[in-house]
Short mmCIF file of C-alpha atoms in Angstrom, two decimals:
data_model
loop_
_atom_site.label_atom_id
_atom_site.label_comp_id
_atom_site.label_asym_id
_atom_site.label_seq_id
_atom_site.Cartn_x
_atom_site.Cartn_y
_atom_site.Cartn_z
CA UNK A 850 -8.25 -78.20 -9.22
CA UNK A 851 -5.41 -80.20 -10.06
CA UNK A 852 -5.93 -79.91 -13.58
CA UNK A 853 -2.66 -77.98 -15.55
CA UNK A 854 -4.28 -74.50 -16.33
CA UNK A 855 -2.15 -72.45 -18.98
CA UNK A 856 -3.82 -69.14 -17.95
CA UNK A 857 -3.04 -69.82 -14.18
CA UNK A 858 0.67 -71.26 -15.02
CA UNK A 859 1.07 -67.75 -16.99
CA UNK A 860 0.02 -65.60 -14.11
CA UNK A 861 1.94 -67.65 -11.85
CA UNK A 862 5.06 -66.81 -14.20
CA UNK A 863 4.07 -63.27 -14.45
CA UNK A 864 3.56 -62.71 -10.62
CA UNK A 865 6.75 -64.73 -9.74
CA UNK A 866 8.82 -62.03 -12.33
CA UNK A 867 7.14 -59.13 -11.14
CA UNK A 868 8.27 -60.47 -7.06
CA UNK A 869 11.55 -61.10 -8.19
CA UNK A 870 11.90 -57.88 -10.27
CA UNK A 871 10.92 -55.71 -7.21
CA UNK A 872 13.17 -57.83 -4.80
CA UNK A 873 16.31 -57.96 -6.48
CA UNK A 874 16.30 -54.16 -6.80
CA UNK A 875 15.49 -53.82 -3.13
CA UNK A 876 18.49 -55.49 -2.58
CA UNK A 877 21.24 -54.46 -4.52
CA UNK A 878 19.63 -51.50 -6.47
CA UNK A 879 18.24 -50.51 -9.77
CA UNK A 880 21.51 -50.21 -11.57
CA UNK A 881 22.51 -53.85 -10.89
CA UNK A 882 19.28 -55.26 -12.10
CA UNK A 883 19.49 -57.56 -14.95
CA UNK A 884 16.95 -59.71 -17.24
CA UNK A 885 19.01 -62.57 -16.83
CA UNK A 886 18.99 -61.99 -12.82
CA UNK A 887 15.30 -61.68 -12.85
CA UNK A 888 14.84 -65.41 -14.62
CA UNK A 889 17.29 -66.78 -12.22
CA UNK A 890 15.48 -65.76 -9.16
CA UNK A 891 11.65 -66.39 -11.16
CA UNK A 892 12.86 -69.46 -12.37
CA UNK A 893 11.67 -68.71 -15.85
CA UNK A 894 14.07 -68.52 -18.57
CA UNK A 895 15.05 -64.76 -19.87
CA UNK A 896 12.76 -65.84 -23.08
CA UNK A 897 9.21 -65.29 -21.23
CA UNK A 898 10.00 -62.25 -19.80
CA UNK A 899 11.18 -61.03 -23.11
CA UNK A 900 7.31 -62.14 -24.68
CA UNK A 901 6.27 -59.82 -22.00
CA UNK A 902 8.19 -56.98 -21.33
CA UNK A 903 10.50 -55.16 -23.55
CA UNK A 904 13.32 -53.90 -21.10
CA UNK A 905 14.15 -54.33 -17.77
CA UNK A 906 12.62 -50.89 -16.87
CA UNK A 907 9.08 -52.01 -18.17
CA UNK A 908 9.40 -55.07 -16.46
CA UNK A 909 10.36 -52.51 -12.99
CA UNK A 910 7.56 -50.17 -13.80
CA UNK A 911 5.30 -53.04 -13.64
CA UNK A 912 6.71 -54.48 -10.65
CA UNK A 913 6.47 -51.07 -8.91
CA UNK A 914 2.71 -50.57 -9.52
CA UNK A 915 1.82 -54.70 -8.50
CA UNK A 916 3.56 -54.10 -5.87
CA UNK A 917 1.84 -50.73 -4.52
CA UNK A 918 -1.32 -51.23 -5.98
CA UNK A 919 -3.16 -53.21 -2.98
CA UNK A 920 -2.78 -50.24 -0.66
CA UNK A 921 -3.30 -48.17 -3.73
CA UNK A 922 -5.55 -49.36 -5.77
CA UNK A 923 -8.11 -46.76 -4.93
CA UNK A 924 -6.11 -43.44 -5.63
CA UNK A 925 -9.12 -40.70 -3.79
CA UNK A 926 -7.52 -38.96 -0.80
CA UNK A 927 -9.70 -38.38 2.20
CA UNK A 928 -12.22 -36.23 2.52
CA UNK A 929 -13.50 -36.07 5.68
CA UNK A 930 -14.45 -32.02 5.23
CA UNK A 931 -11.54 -30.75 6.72
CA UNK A 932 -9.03 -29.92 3.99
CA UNK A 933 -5.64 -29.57 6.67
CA UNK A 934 -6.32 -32.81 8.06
CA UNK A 935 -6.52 -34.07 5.16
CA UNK A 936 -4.06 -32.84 3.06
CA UNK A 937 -1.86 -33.39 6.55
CA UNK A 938 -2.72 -37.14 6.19
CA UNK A 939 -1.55 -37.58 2.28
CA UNK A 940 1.74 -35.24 3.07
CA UNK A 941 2.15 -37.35 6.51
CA UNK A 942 2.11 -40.53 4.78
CA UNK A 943 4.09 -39.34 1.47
CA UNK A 944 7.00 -38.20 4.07
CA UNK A 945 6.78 -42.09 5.89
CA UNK A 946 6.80 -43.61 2.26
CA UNK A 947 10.52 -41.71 1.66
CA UNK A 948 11.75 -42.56 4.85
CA UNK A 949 10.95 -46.40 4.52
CA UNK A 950 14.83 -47.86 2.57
CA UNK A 951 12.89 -50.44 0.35
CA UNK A 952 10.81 -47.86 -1.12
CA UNK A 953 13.30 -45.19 -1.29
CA UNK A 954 15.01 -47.19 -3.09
CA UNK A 955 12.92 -48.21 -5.33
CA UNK A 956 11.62 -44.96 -6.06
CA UNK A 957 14.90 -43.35 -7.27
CA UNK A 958 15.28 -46.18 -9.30
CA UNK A 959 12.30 -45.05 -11.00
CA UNK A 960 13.65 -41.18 -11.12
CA UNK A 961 17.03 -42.95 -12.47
CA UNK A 962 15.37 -44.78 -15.08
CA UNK A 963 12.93 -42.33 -15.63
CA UNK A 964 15.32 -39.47 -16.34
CA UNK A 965 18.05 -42.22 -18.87
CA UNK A 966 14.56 -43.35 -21.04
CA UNK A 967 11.76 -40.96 -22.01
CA UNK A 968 9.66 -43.98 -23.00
CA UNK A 969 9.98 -45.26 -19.33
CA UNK A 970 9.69 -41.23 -18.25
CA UNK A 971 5.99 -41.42 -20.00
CA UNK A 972 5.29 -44.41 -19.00
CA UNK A 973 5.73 -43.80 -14.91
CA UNK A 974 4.30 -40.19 -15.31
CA UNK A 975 1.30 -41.81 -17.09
CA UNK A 976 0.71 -44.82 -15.07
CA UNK A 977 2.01 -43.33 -11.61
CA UNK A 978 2.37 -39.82 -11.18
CA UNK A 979 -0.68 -38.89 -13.02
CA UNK A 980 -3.35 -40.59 -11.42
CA UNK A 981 -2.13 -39.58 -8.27
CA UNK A 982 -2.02 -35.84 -9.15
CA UNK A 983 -5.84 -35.84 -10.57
CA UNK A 984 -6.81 -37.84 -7.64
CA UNK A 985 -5.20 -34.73 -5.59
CA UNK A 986 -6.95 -32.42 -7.91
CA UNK A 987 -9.89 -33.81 -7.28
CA UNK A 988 -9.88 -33.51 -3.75
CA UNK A 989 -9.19 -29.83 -4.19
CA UNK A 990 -11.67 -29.72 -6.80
CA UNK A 991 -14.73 -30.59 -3.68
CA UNK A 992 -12.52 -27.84 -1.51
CA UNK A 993 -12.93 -25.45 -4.09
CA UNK A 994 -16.89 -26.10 -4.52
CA UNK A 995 -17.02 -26.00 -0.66
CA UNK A 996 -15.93 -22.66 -1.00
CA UNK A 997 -12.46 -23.51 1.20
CA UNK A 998 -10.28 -22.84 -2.20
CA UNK A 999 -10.29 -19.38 -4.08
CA UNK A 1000 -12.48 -20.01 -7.28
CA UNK A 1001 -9.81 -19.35 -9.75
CA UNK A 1002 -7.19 -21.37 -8.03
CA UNK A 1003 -5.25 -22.91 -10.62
CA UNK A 1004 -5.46 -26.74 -8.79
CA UNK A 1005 -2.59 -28.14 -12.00
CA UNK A 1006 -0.30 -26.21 -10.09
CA UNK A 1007 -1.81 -25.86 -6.53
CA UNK A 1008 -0.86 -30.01 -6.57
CA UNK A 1009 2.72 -29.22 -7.41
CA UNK A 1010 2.80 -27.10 -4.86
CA UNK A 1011 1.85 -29.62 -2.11
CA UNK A 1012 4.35 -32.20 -3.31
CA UNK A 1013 6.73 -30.37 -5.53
CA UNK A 1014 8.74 -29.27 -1.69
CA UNK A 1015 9.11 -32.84 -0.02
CA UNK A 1016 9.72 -34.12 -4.01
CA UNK A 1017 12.95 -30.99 -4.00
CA UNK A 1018 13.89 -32.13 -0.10
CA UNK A 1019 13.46 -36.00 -1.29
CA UNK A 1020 16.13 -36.11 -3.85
CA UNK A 1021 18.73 -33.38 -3.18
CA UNK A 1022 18.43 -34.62 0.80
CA UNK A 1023 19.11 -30.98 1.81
CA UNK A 1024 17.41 -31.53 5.00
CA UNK A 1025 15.35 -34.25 7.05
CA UNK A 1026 12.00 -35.11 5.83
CA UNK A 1027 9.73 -35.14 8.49
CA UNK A 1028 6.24 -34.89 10.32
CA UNK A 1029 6.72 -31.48 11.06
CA UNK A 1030 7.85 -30.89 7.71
CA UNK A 1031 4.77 -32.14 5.93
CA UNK A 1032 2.76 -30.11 7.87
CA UNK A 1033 4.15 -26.80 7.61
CA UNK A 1034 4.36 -27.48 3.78
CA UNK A 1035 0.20 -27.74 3.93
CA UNK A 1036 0.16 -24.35 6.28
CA UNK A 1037 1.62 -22.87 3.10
CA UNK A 1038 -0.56 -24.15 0.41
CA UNK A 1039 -3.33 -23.48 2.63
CA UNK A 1040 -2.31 -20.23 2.33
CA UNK A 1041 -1.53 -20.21 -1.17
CA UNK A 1042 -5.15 -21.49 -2.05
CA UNK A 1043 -7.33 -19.18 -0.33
CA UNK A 1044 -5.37 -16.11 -1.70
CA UNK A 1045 -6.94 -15.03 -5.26
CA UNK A 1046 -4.50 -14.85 -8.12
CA UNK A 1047 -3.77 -11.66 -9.21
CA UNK A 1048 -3.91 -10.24 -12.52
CA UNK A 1049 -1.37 -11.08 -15.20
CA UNK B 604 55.76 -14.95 -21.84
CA UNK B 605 57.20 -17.48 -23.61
CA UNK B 606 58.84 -19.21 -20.51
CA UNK B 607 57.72 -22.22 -19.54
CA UNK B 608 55.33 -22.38 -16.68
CA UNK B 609 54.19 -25.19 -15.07
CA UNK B 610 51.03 -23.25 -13.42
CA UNK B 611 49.97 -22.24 -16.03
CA UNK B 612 50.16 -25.67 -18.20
CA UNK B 613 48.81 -27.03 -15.39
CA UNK B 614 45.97 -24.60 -15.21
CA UNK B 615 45.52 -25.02 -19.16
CA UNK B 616 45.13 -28.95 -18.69
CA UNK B 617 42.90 -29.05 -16.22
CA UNK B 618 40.24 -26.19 -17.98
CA UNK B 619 40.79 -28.62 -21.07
CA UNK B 620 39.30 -31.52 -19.28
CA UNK B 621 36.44 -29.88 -17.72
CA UNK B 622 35.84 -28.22 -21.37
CA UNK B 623 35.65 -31.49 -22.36
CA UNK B 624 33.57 -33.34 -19.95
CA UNK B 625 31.03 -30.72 -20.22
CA UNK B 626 31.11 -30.64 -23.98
CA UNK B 627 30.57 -34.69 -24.14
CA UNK B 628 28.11 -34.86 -21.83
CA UNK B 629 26.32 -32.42 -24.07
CA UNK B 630 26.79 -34.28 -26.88
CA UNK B 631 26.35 -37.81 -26.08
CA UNK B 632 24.65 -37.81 -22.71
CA UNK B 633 26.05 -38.20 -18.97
CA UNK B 634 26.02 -42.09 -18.86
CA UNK B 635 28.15 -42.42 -22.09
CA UNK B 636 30.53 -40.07 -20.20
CA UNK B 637 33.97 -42.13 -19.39
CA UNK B 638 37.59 -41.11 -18.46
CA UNK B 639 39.29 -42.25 -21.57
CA UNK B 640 36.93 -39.96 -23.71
CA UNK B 641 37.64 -37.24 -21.94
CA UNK B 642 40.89 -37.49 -21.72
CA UNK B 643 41.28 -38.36 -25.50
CA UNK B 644 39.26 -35.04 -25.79
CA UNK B 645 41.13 -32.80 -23.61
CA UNK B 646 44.36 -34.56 -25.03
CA UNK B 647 45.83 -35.13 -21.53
CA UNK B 648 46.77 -38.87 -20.13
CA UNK B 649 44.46 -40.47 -18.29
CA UNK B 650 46.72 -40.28 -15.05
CA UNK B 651 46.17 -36.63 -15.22
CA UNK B 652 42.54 -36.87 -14.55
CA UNK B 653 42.81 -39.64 -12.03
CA UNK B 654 45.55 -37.04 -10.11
CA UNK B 655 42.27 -33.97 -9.98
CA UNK B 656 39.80 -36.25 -9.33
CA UNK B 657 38.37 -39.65 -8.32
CA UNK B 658 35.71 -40.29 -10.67
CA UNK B 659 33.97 -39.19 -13.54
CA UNK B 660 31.19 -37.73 -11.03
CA UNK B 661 33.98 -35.58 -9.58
CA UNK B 662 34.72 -33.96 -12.83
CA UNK B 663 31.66 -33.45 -14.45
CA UNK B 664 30.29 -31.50 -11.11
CA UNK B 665 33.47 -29.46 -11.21
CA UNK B 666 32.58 -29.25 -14.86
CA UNK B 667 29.11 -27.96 -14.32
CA UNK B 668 30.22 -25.35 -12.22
CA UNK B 669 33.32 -23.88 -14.67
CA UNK B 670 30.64 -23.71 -16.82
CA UNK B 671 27.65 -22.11 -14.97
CA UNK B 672 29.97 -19.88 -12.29
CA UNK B 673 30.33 -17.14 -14.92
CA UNK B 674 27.08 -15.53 -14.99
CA UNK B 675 26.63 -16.76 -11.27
CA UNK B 676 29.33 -15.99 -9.56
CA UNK B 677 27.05 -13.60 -7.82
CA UNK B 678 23.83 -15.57 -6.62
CA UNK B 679 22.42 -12.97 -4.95
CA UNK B 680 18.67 -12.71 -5.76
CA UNK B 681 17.66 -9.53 -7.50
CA UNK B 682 16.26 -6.95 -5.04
CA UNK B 683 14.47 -4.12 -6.51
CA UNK B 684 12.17 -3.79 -3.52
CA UNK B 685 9.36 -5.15 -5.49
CA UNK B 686 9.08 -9.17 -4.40
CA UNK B 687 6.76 -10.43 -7.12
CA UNK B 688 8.53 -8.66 -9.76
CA UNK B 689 12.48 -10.28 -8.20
CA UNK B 690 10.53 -13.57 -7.93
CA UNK B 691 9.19 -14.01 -11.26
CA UNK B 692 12.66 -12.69 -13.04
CA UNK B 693 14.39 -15.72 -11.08
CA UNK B 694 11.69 -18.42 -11.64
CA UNK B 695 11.16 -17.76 -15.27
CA UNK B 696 15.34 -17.20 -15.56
CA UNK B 697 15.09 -21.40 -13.88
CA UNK B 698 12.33 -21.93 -16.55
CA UNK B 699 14.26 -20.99 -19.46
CA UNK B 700 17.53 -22.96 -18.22
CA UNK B 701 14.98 -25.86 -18.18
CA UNK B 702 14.10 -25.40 -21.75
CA UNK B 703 17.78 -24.77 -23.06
CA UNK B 704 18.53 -28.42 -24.30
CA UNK B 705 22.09 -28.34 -23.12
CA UNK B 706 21.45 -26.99 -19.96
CA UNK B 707 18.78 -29.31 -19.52
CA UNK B 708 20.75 -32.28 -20.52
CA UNK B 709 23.36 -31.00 -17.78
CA UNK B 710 21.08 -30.74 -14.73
CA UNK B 711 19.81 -34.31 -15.80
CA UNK B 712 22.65 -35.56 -15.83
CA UNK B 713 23.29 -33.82 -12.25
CA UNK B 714 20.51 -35.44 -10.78
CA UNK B 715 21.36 -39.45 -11.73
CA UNK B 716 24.59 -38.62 -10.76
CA UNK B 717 23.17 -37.70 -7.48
CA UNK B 718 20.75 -40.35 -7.22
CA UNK B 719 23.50 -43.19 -7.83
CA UNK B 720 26.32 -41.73 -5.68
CA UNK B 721 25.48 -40.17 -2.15
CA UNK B 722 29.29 -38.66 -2.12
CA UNK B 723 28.31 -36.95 -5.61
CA UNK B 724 25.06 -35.54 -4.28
CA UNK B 725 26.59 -34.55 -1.13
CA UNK B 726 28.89 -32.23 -2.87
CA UNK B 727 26.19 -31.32 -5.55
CA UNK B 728 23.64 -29.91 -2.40
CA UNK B 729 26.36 -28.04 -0.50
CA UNK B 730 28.00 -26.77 -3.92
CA UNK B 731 25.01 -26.15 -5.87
CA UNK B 732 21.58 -26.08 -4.60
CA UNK B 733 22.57 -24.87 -0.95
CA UNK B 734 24.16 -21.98 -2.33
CA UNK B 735 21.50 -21.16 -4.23
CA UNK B 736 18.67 -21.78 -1.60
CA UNK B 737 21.09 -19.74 0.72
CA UNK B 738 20.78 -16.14 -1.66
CA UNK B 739 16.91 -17.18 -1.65
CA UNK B 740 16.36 -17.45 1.84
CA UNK B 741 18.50 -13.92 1.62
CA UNK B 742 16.11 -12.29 -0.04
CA UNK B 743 12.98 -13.52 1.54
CA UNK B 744 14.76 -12.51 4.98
CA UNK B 745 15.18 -9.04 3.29
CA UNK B 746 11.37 -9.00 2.54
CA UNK B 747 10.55 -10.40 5.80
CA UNK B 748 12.35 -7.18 7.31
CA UNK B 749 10.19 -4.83 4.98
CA UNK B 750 7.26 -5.98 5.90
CA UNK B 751 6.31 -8.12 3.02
CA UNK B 752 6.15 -11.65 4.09
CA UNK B 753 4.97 -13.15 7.57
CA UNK B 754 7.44 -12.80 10.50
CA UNK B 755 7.05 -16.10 11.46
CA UNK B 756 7.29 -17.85 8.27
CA UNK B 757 9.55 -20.56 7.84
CA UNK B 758 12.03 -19.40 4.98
CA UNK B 759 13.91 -23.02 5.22
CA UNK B 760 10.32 -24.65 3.55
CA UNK B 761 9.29 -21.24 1.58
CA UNK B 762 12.26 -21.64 -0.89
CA UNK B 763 11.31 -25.40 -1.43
CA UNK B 764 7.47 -23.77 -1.87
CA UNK B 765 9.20 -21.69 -4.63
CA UNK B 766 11.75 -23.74 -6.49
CA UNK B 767 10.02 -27.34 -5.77
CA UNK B 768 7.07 -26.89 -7.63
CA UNK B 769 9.42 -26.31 -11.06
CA UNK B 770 11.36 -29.05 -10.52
CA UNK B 771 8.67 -31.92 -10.00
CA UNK B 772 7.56 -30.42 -13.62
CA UNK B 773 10.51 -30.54 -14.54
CA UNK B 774 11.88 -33.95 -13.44
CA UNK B 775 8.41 -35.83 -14.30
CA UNK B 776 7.50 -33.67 -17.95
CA UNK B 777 3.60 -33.57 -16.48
CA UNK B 778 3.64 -30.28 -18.43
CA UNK B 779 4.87 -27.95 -20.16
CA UNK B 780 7.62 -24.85 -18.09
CA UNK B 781 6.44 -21.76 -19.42
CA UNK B 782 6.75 -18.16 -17.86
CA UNK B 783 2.94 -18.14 -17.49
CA UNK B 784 3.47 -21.18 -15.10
CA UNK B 785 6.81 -19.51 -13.22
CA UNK B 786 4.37 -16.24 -12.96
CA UNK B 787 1.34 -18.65 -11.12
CA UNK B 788 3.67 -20.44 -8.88
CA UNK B 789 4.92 -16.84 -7.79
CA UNK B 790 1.65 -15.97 -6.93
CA UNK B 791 0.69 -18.82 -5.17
CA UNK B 792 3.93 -18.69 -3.06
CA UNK B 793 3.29 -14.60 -1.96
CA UNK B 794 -0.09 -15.89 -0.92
CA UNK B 795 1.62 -18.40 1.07
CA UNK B 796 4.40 -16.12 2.66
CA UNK B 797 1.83 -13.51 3.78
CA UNK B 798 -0.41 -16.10 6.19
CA UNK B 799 0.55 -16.32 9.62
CA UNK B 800 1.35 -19.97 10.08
CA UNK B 801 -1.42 -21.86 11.95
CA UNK B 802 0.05 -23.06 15.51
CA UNK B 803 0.62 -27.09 15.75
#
């Protein structure tokens, strides 16, 4: 196994930029990240992260995802039958995520960069946002076939619903995101859900 | 009136700076915004800035708020007696500040500031959005004394039910802000207002 393996030496490379990417801006921020940084601390010279990534915020969009992937990788909320546990669960852990500084940082950095680059903006909404949101759809989806959702329940916004409010509390910090919070939130779109639109 | 007054030059100075960081920030986008340009703009020294106000955060907030305290001076919700009705005038009013390009480059610009700089979004909440939330929570108390929404609803979260929704959409582009959409999230946050909140 000693034998020099090109693929290997790339990941290696890759995994060692993607670490350092997601380190540097826990740190000392998003705004203070830098290619030339990132080489320093990967010990890779600026030129192979260039053959990879384009900008520093495709490198950090990339970091971001390696990085949460492993507890992520499989997007489905629970769905254990009971749709307020549940939804108390995703809110519950959504509301610990905020409140942890490495990620909080890190995820304003992605708002930041998000809202100065629409390429990065489609990116992150494609890659992160998305697949979260039609994982939550989904779950409502089997709510609304169990007959716990009104049947025209529009579930594109009923999703926005249930994270739009911590998403407003997250980044204007108007008041304490908490345990308590999260659940009173999914009181309300419980509410919401079961009551049938009314006519336009 | 020919007199000299110093008020009143002073007065004129400082509306020509905040003319002109709002007007660049239109043009050319918050993070091009510097001192010099605006004071080049406004055709004041420099050291006349720096005497207002710390930083170019400081001004453009100020800025925003020359600009927007006009036709809100008064943020008292509508209240015609009819909730859906007052609800949907405000949320599609929010939509179609969303979709006016300059206003839209504004509030972006708002919200990086905010993310970047605690002090800035400190003093965007409590000069801003907590006024705002305030005249909302207003007139949900109003229709919480008629009748119309749950007694024991928590008006603190309801407003965040109504206004958070729009801005994930809004902040992430998932999809398009139409009044069709302001109309749905209306509905689904009466639905929400009329359950009795389940205890904990």
């Amino acid at each position: 196994m000693k034998t020099p393996n090109p693929a290997r030496r790339s990941e290696r490379s890759r995994q060692a930029i993607l670490g350092a990417a997601f380190d540097l801006v826990a740190e000392s921020g998003y705004a203070r990240l830098t290619i030339e940084a990132i080489a320093a601390r990967a010990g890779v010279g600026k030129q192979t992260i260039y053959r990879w990534w384009p900008s520093k915020g495709a490198v950090f969009v990339d970091a971001f995802l390696s990085r949460t992937s492993d507890e992520e990788g499989n997007l489905a909320l629970p769905d254990t039958g009971d749709l307020r546990a549940d939804l108390r669960l995703v809110l519950r852990a959504i509301v610990d995520e905020y409140n942890d500084p490495g990620l909080d940082t890190m995820s304003r950095a992605l708002i930041v960069e998000s809202l100065n680059d629409p390429a990065i903006n489609t990116e992150i909404t494609a890659r992160i946002m998305e697949p979260h949101l039609e994982a939550t759809r989904e779950r409502l989806r089997g709510a609304q076939r169990a007959g716990q959702v009104a049947e025209d329940a529009d579930l594109g916004v009923a999703v926005e619903l249930l994270y739009g409010p911590v998403y407003h509390r997250w980044i204007l910090r108007t008041a304490p995101l908490t345990h308590e919070y999260a659940d009173t939130v999914v009181e309300f779109v419980l509410g919401a859900l079961r009551v049938t639109q009314a006519p336009r």
